[in-house]
Short mmCIF file of C-alpha atoms and ligand atoms in Angstrom, two decimals:
data_model
loop_
_atom_site.label_atom_id
_atom_site.label_comp_id
_atom_site.label_asym_id
_atom_site.label_seq_id
_atom_site.Cartn_x
_atom_site.Cartn_y
_atom_site.Cartn_z
CA ALA A 1 -5.77 72.40 -55.46
CA ALA A 2 -9.17 72.82 -53.89
CA LYS A 3 -9.76 69.08 -54.21
CA ASP A 4 -6.39 68.23 -52.69
CA GLY A 5 -7.03 70.66 -49.88
CA GLY A 6 -10.36 68.99 -49.27
CA ARG A 7 -8.84 65.54 -49.20
CA GLY A 8 -6.05 66.76 -46.97
CA ARG A 9 -8.49 68.18 -44.51
CA TYR A 10 -10.46 64.96 -44.49
CA HIS A 11 -7.25 63.05 -43.88
CA PHE A 12 -6.33 65.22 -40.90
CA TYR A 13 -9.87 64.97 -39.59
CA ALA A 14 -9.76 61.17 -39.67
CA GLU A 15 -6.39 61.23 -37.88
CA ASP A 16 -7.80 63.55 -35.23
CA LEU A 17 -10.74 61.23 -34.70
CA HIS A 18 -8.42 58.30 -34.32
CA ALA A 19 -6.21 60.15 -31.83
CA GLU A 20 -9.30 61.26 -29.89
CA ALA A 21 -10.62 57.70 -29.74
CA GLU A 22 -7.25 56.43 -28.50
CA ALA A 23 -7.06 59.15 -25.86
CA ARG A 24 -10.55 58.35 -24.66
CA SER A 25 -9.93 54.63 -24.31
CA GLN A 26 -6.73 55.36 -22.41
CA LEU A 27 -8.67 57.74 -20.18
CA GLU A 28 -11.32 55.08 -19.65
CA GLU A 29 -8.72 52.57 -18.55
CA ASP A 30 -7.14 55.07 -16.16
CA LEU A 31 -10.51 56.11 -14.77
CA ARG A 32 -11.30 52.51 -13.82
CA ASP A 33 -8.37 52.57 -11.41
CA ALA A 34 -8.75 56.16 -10.27
CA ILE A 35 -11.17 55.45 -7.42
CA THR A 36 -9.22 52.57 -5.90
CA ARG A 37 -5.94 54.45 -6.25
CA GLY A 38 -7.39 57.45 -4.44
CA GLU A 39 -6.86 59.82 -7.36
CA LEU A 40 -10.36 61.26 -7.10
CA GLN A 41 -11.29 64.03 -4.71
CA MET A 42 -14.34 66.12 -4.03
CA ALA A 43 -13.95 69.89 -4.03
CA TYR A 44 -16.51 72.24 -2.52
CA GLN A 45 -17.55 75.59 -3.92
CA PRO A 46 -19.41 77.87 -1.50
CA VAL A 47 -22.97 78.88 -2.31
CA VAL A 48 -23.64 82.35 -0.92
CA SER A 49 -26.97 83.99 -0.01
CA THR A 50 -27.32 87.35 -1.75
CA ALA A 51 -29.46 88.64 1.13
CA THR A 52 -27.04 87.86 3.95
CA GLU A 53 -23.73 87.23 2.13
CA LYS A 54 -23.47 84.09 4.26
CA ILE A 55 -22.31 80.73 3.00
CA THR A 56 -25.42 78.53 3.01
CA GLY A 57 -23.78 75.45 1.56
CA PHE A 58 -21.45 74.03 -1.04
CA GLU A 59 -21.59 72.41 -4.45
CA ALA A 60 -19.53 69.23 -4.50
CA LEU A 61 -17.40 68.96 -7.65
CA LEU A 62 -15.35 65.96 -8.70
CA ARG A 63 -11.62 66.41 -9.14
CA TRP A 64 -9.25 63.88 -10.70
CA HIS A 65 -5.53 64.15 -10.25
CA HIS A 66 -4.00 61.80 -12.81
CA PRO A 67 -0.51 60.55 -11.77
CA VAL A 68 0.98 61.52 -15.15
CA LYS A 69 -1.41 63.94 -16.84
CA GLY A 70 -2.13 66.02 -13.74
CA TRP A 71 -5.57 67.59 -13.19
CA ILE A 72 -8.19 66.40 -15.66
CA SER A 73 -11.35 68.46 -16.01
CA PRO A 74 -14.70 66.86 -15.17
CA GLN A 75 -15.95 68.28 -18.48
CA ARG A 76 -13.69 65.66 -20.02
CA PHE A 77 -13.85 62.62 -17.75
CA ILE A 78 -17.55 62.74 -16.79
CA GLY A 79 -18.40 62.19 -20.46
CA VAL A 80 -16.07 59.20 -20.63
CA ALA A 81 -17.57 57.86 -17.39
CA GLU A 82 -21.07 58.19 -18.84
CA ASP A 83 -20.16 56.48 -22.12
CA THR A 84 -18.61 53.53 -20.30
CA GLY A 85 -21.04 53.11 -17.42
CA LEU A 86 -18.33 54.00 -14.89
CA ILE A 87 -20.47 56.95 -13.84
CA ALA A 88 -22.56 54.66 -11.60
CA GLN A 89 -19.55 53.85 -9.41
CA LEU A 90 -18.12 57.35 -9.66
CA GLY A 91 -21.45 58.97 -8.84
CA GLU A 92 -22.02 56.77 -5.80
CA TRP A 93 -18.55 57.56 -4.50
CA ALA A 94 -19.17 61.29 -5.02
CA LEU A 95 -22.47 61.09 -3.15
CA ARG A 96 -21.04 59.20 -0.18
CA THR A 97 -17.98 61.43 0.06
CA ALA A 98 -19.99 64.65 -0.15
CA CYS A 99 -22.42 63.50 2.56
CA ALA A 100 -19.55 62.41 4.83
CA ASP A 101 -17.73 65.72 4.33
CA VAL A 102 -20.74 67.93 5.01
CA ALA A 103 -21.31 65.92 8.21
CA ARG A 104 -17.87 67.13 9.40
CA MET A 105 -18.66 70.79 8.83
CA PRO A 106 -19.02 73.13 11.80
CA ALA A 107 -22.57 74.12 10.89
CA LYS A 108 -25.58 72.25 9.51
CA LEU A 109 -25.02 73.29 5.93
CA ARG A 110 -26.27 71.99 2.64
CA VAL A 111 -24.28 70.10 0.04
CA ALA A 112 -25.29 69.90 -3.61
CA VAL A 113 -24.19 66.88 -5.62
CA ASN A 114 -24.39 66.59 -9.41
CA VAL A 115 -26.33 63.59 -10.62
CA SER A 116 -25.83 62.27 -14.14
CA PRO A 117 -28.93 61.42 -16.22
CA LEU A 118 -27.68 57.83 -16.20
CA GLN A 119 -27.74 57.72 -12.38
CA PHE A 120 -31.18 59.33 -12.48
CA ALA A 121 -32.41 56.50 -14.70
CA ASN A 122 -31.23 53.89 -12.19
CA PRO A 123 -34.17 52.69 -10.00
CA GLU A 124 -31.64 52.03 -7.20
CA LEU A 125 -30.80 55.74 -6.86
CA PRO A 126 -33.22 56.48 -3.96
CA THR A 127 -31.73 53.55 -2.02
CA ILE A 128 -28.18 54.68 -2.75
CA VAL A 129 -29.07 58.21 -1.61
CA THR A 130 -30.81 56.97 1.54
CA GLN A 131 -27.76 54.89 2.48
CA ALA A 132 -25.32 57.74 1.88
CA ILE A 133 -27.39 60.04 4.12
CA ALA A 134 -27.77 57.45 6.88
CA GLN A 135 -24.11 56.48 6.83
CA ALA A 136 -23.02 60.11 7.13
CA GLY A 137 -25.67 60.90 9.75
CA ILE A 138 -26.95 64.03 8.01
CA GLU A 139 -30.53 65.16 7.51
CA PRO A 140 -32.03 64.45 4.08
CA SER A 141 -32.74 68.17 3.62
CA GLN A 142 -29.00 68.88 3.84
CA LEU A 143 -28.52 67.07 0.55
CA GLU A 144 -29.47 68.69 -2.74
CA LEU A 145 -29.28 66.73 -5.99
CA GLU A 146 -28.46 68.73 -9.12
CA ILE A 147 -30.12 67.43 -12.26
CA THR A 148 -30.02 68.81 -15.80
CA GLU A 149 -32.89 69.24 -18.24
CA SER A 150 -31.63 66.26 -20.24
CA VAL A 151 -33.43 63.89 -17.84
CA PHE A 152 -36.67 65.07 -19.44
CA LEU A 153 -35.67 63.87 -22.89
CA SER A 154 -36.60 60.30 -22.05
CA ASP A 155 -39.32 58.20 -20.44
CA ASP A 156 -41.88 60.43 -18.72
CA GLU A 157 -43.17 57.82 -16.32
CA GLY A 158 -39.76 56.74 -15.06
CA THR A 159 -38.77 60.38 -14.58
CA ASP A 160 -41.94 61.20 -12.62
CA ALA A 161 -41.54 58.12 -10.46
CA MET A 162 -37.92 59.01 -9.69
CA PHE A 163 -38.86 62.56 -8.66
CA LYS A 164 -41.53 61.19 -6.32
CA ALA A 165 -39.15 58.64 -4.82
CA LEU A 166 -36.42 61.23 -4.20
CA LYS A 167 -38.89 63.67 -2.67
CA GLY A 168 -40.01 60.78 -0.48
CA VAL A 169 -36.43 60.41 0.75
CA GLY A 170 -36.58 64.10 1.68
CA VAL A 171 -33.68 65.46 -0.34
CA ARG A 172 -33.80 68.76 -2.20
CA LEU A 173 -33.76 68.93 -5.98
CA ALA A 174 -32.10 71.58 -8.13
CA LEU A 175 -32.34 72.11 -11.88
CA ASP A 176 -28.77 72.71 -13.08
CA ASP A 177 -27.56 74.63 -16.16
CA PHE A 178 -31.06 75.99 -16.73
CA GLY A 179 -31.67 77.28 -20.23
CA THR A 180 -28.88 75.41 -21.98
CA GLY A 181 -30.70 72.17 -22.86
CA TYR A 182 -33.17 71.36 -25.59
CA SER A 183 -36.05 70.58 -23.32
CA SER A 184 -39.42 72.33 -23.31
CA LEU A 185 -40.70 74.14 -20.21
CA GLY A 186 -43.54 71.63 -19.84
CA TYR A 187 -41.77 69.74 -17.10
CA LEU A 188 -41.93 72.78 -14.80
CA LYS A 189 -45.64 72.07 -14.41
CA THR A 190 -44.94 69.04 -12.27
CA ALA A 191 -41.24 68.52 -11.50
CA PRO A 192 -40.71 69.26 -7.79
CA PHE A 193 -37.60 71.43 -7.94
CA ASP A 194 -36.58 73.46 -4.91
CA LYS A 195 -34.11 75.52 -6.89
CA ILE A 196 -33.19 76.61 -10.41
CA LYS A 197 -29.56 77.30 -11.27
CA ILE A 198 -28.98 79.85 -14.02
CA ASP A 199 -26.16 78.67 -16.24
CA GLN A 200 -23.03 80.81 -16.28
CA SER A 201 -23.39 81.41 -20.01
CA PHE A 202 -26.23 83.82 -19.15
CA VAL A 203 -24.21 85.54 -16.43
CA ARG A 204 -21.14 85.98 -18.64
CA GLY A 205 -21.41 89.22 -20.56
CA ALA A 206 -24.71 90.11 -18.90
CA THR A 207 -23.30 93.46 -17.79
CA GLN A 208 -22.20 94.45 -21.30
CA GLU A 209 -24.22 97.07 -23.13
CA GLY A 210 -26.81 95.61 -25.48
CA SER A 211 -26.60 92.16 -23.89
CA ARG A 212 -29.92 90.33 -23.65
CA ASN A 213 -28.63 88.21 -20.79
CA GLY A 214 -29.86 90.59 -18.09
CA ALA A 215 -33.41 90.36 -19.44
CA ILE A 216 -33.14 86.57 -19.58
CA ILE A 217 -31.83 86.40 -15.98
CA ALA A 218 -34.67 88.66 -14.81
CA SER A 219 -37.24 86.44 -16.53
CA ILE A 220 -35.84 83.18 -15.19
CA THR A 221 -35.76 84.70 -11.71
CA SER A 222 -39.38 85.82 -11.80
CA LEU A 223 -40.38 82.43 -13.19
CA ALA A 224 -38.57 80.71 -10.31
CA HIS A 225 -40.19 83.01 -7.74
CA ALA A 226 -43.66 82.42 -9.20
CA LEU A 227 -43.06 78.69 -8.89
CA GLY A 228 -41.78 79.04 -5.30
CA MET A 229 -38.24 77.98 -6.17
CA GLU A 230 -34.93 79.44 -5.03
CA ILE A 231 -32.57 80.67 -7.68
CA THR A 232 -28.78 80.50 -7.89
CA ALA A 233 -26.69 82.41 -10.40
CA GLU A 234 -23.67 80.33 -11.43
CA GLY A 235 -20.28 81.57 -12.53
CA VAL A 236 -20.39 85.08 -11.07
CA GLU A 237 -16.88 86.48 -11.49
CA THR A 238 -17.06 90.26 -11.22
CA LEU A 239 -18.60 92.80 -8.85
CA ASP A 240 -20.74 94.10 -11.73
CA GLU A 241 -22.14 90.64 -12.36
CA LEU A 242 -22.80 90.20 -8.64
CA GLU A 243 -24.65 93.53 -8.51
CA LEU A 244 -26.69 92.60 -11.57
CA VAL A 245 -27.84 89.16 -10.41
CA ARG A 246 -28.66 90.59 -6.98
CA LEU A 247 -30.68 93.36 -8.60
CA HIS A 248 -32.61 90.80 -10.63
CA GLY A 249 -33.51 88.92 -7.47
CA CYS A 250 -31.28 85.83 -7.48
CA SER A 251 -31.41 84.37 -3.96
CA HIS A 252 -28.00 82.68 -4.18
CA VAL A 253 -24.70 83.13 -5.97
CA GLN A 254 -21.85 80.82 -6.81
CA GLY A 255 -18.70 82.01 -8.50
CA TYR A 256 -15.06 82.95 -8.45
CA ILE A 257 -16.07 86.38 -7.11
CA TYR A 258 -16.36 84.62 -3.74
CA GLU A 259 -14.49 81.32 -3.96
CA ARG A 260 -13.40 78.56 -6.25
CA ALA A 261 -13.97 74.98 -5.17
CA LEU A 262 -11.94 74.15 -2.04
CA ASP A 263 -10.90 70.79 -0.67
CA ALA A 264 -12.95 69.63 2.33
CA ASP A 265 -10.41 70.76 4.94
CA ALA A 266 -10.02 74.18 3.34
CA ALA A 267 -13.82 74.51 3.19
CA ILE A 268 -14.01 73.74 6.93
CA THR A 269 -11.25 76.25 7.69
CA ARG A 270 -13.10 78.78 5.56
CA LEU A 271 -16.25 78.22 7.63
CA GLN A 272 -14.38 78.46 10.92
CA SER A 273 -13.04 81.85 9.88
CA GLY A 274 -16.66 83.05 9.62
CA LEU A 275 -19.65 82.31 7.46
CA VAL A 276 -19.65 85.69 5.81
CA ALA A 277 -18.36 85.63 2.26
CA VAL A 278 -16.27 88.48 0.95
CA ALA A 279 -16.34 89.41 -2.71
CA ARG A 280 -12.79 89.52 -3.99
CA GLY A 281 -12.99 92.26 -6.54
CA PRO A 282 -12.96 91.96 -10.31
CA LYS A 283 -10.30 89.31 -10.88
CA ALA A 284 -9.55 86.68 -8.29
CA SER A 285 -6.27 85.23 -9.43
CA ARG A 286 -5.57 81.94 -7.74
CA ALA A 287 -4.44 78.53 -8.84
CA PRO A 288 -7.17 76.71 -10.79
CA ARG A 289 -9.00 74.07 -8.79
P1 C2E B 301 -21.76 72.37 -13.04
O1 C2E B 301 -22.49 71.39 -12.21
O2 C2E B 301 -22.60 73.38 -13.75
O3 C2E B 301 -20.72 73.06 -12.07
C1 C2E B 301 -20.32 74.40 -12.13
C2 C2E B 301 -18.99 74.54 -12.83
O4 C2E B 301 -18.69 75.92 -12.96
C3 C2E B 301 -17.81 73.94 -12.06
O5 C2E B 301 -16.87 73.48 -13.02
C4 C2E B 301 -17.25 75.17 -11.32
O6 C2E B 301 -15.90 75.03 -10.94
C5 C2E B 301 -17.42 76.21 -12.39
N1 C2E B 301 -17.46 77.57 -11.87
C6 C2E B 301 -17.94 78.00 -10.68
N2 C2E B 301 -17.83 79.34 -10.55
C7 C2E B 301 -17.25 79.78 -11.69
C8 C2E B 301 -16.86 81.09 -12.15
O7 C2E B 301 -17.04 82.10 -11.50
N3 C2E B 301 -16.30 81.15 -13.39
C9 C2E B 301 -16.11 80.03 -14.16
N4 C2E B 301 -15.53 80.20 -15.36
N5 C2E B 301 -16.46 78.79 -13.75
C10 C2E B 301 -17.02 78.67 -12.53
P2 C2E B 301 -16.18 72.07 -12.90
O8 C2E B 301 -15.89 71.73 -11.48
O9 C2E B 301 -15.08 72.04 -13.90
O10 C2E B 301 -17.32 71.08 -13.36
C11 C2E B 301 -17.81 71.08 -14.67
C12 C2E B 301 -19.03 70.22 -14.80
O11 C2E B 301 -18.68 68.84 -14.59
C13 C2E B 301 -20.12 70.50 -13.77
O12 C2E B 301 -20.87 71.62 -14.17
C14 C2E B 301 -20.90 69.21 -13.83
O13 C2E B 301 -21.75 69.19 -14.94
C15 C2E B 301 -19.79 68.19 -14.04
N6 C2E B 301 -19.44 67.58 -12.74
C16 C2E B 301 -18.56 67.97 -11.80
N7 C2E B 301 -18.56 67.14 -10.73
C17 C2E B 301 -19.48 66.17 -11.01
C18 C2E B 301 -19.98 65.01 -10.30
O14 C2E B 301 -19.60 64.69 -9.15
N8 C2E B 301 -20.93 64.26 -10.95
C19 C2E B 301 -21.41 64.59 -12.19
N9 C2E B 301 -22.34 63.80 -12.76
N10 C2E B 301 -21.00 65.68 -12.86
C20 C2E B 301 -20.05 66.46 -12.28
MG1 MG B 302 -23.87 71.53 -10.81
MG1 MG B 303 -24.28 74.31 -13.69
MG1 MG B 304 -22.60 71.87 -16.30
#
């Protein structure tokens, strides 16, 4: 029976793999058309200063509304886009759209755009960034590129050269999802980051008794300060978490406690109603965006 069970499980596993592969190739096909059909949107999540409670900028997040399947999470389609090379086109569209949208905002705010390691490896990236900035008519310092530790897993020289080139363009650089990769800390000796973003997995549960997350947040924050970098806590959902990350010295906060990602018009309306962000209390229950 044990043997049968084993074989049965293997059988189901193989079927799952097959179904997953089919779903991914369907998704890939759909994604190719998504840009031209206007199914992609950028959504903007406010970044709030802990010192002033003012909105200092937004993180631009890709949204895909599939005509049949509805909203598809970037967790799912970014991976497909990276595997198929579509990320180049998608990433450029995201960059241009985010720059154009921040240019329309009623104050000179900052917009942060996620950059895939594959885009980062493309020598054309500084040119693409320069063009997006010029076309939108924003200042380079209004654009922040979010990069994950995974860019340090390959080719040191290419990575160094890309950092230099992007700094030359004048954009800001942020290290996203800090602490979740497999990279060493060696890159902090030279990589010119303006900001470190603490991943939400460290914020989640940080207020629970016996959690080590608070100690980890405090350490990352003092590391960032010592290196002259700003620090954003991601995924702050409750007042307790907000209090904790503020106490530990995080300069900025992003999370459902303030706002989810808004479409560009809603973000502008939000700014017109005042730059001060209001924490919503423990559970902000609104439609997922
Ligand atoms: P990320 O860059 O770390 O973005 C933060 C994610 O956390 C976003 O998820 C955001 O909606 C979510 N988030 C913010 N506050 C909270 C909170 O309080 N609670 C919880 N539970 N979640 C919160 P989203 O939009 O689903 O994006 C997921 C990931 O997809 C991003 O993680 C990023 O890695 C990737 N992504 C999104 N847009 C782009 C893009 O334009 N280009 C690239 N390359 N990747 C993107
Ligand atoms: Mg990000
Ligand atoms: Mg992140
Ligand atoms: Mg992420």
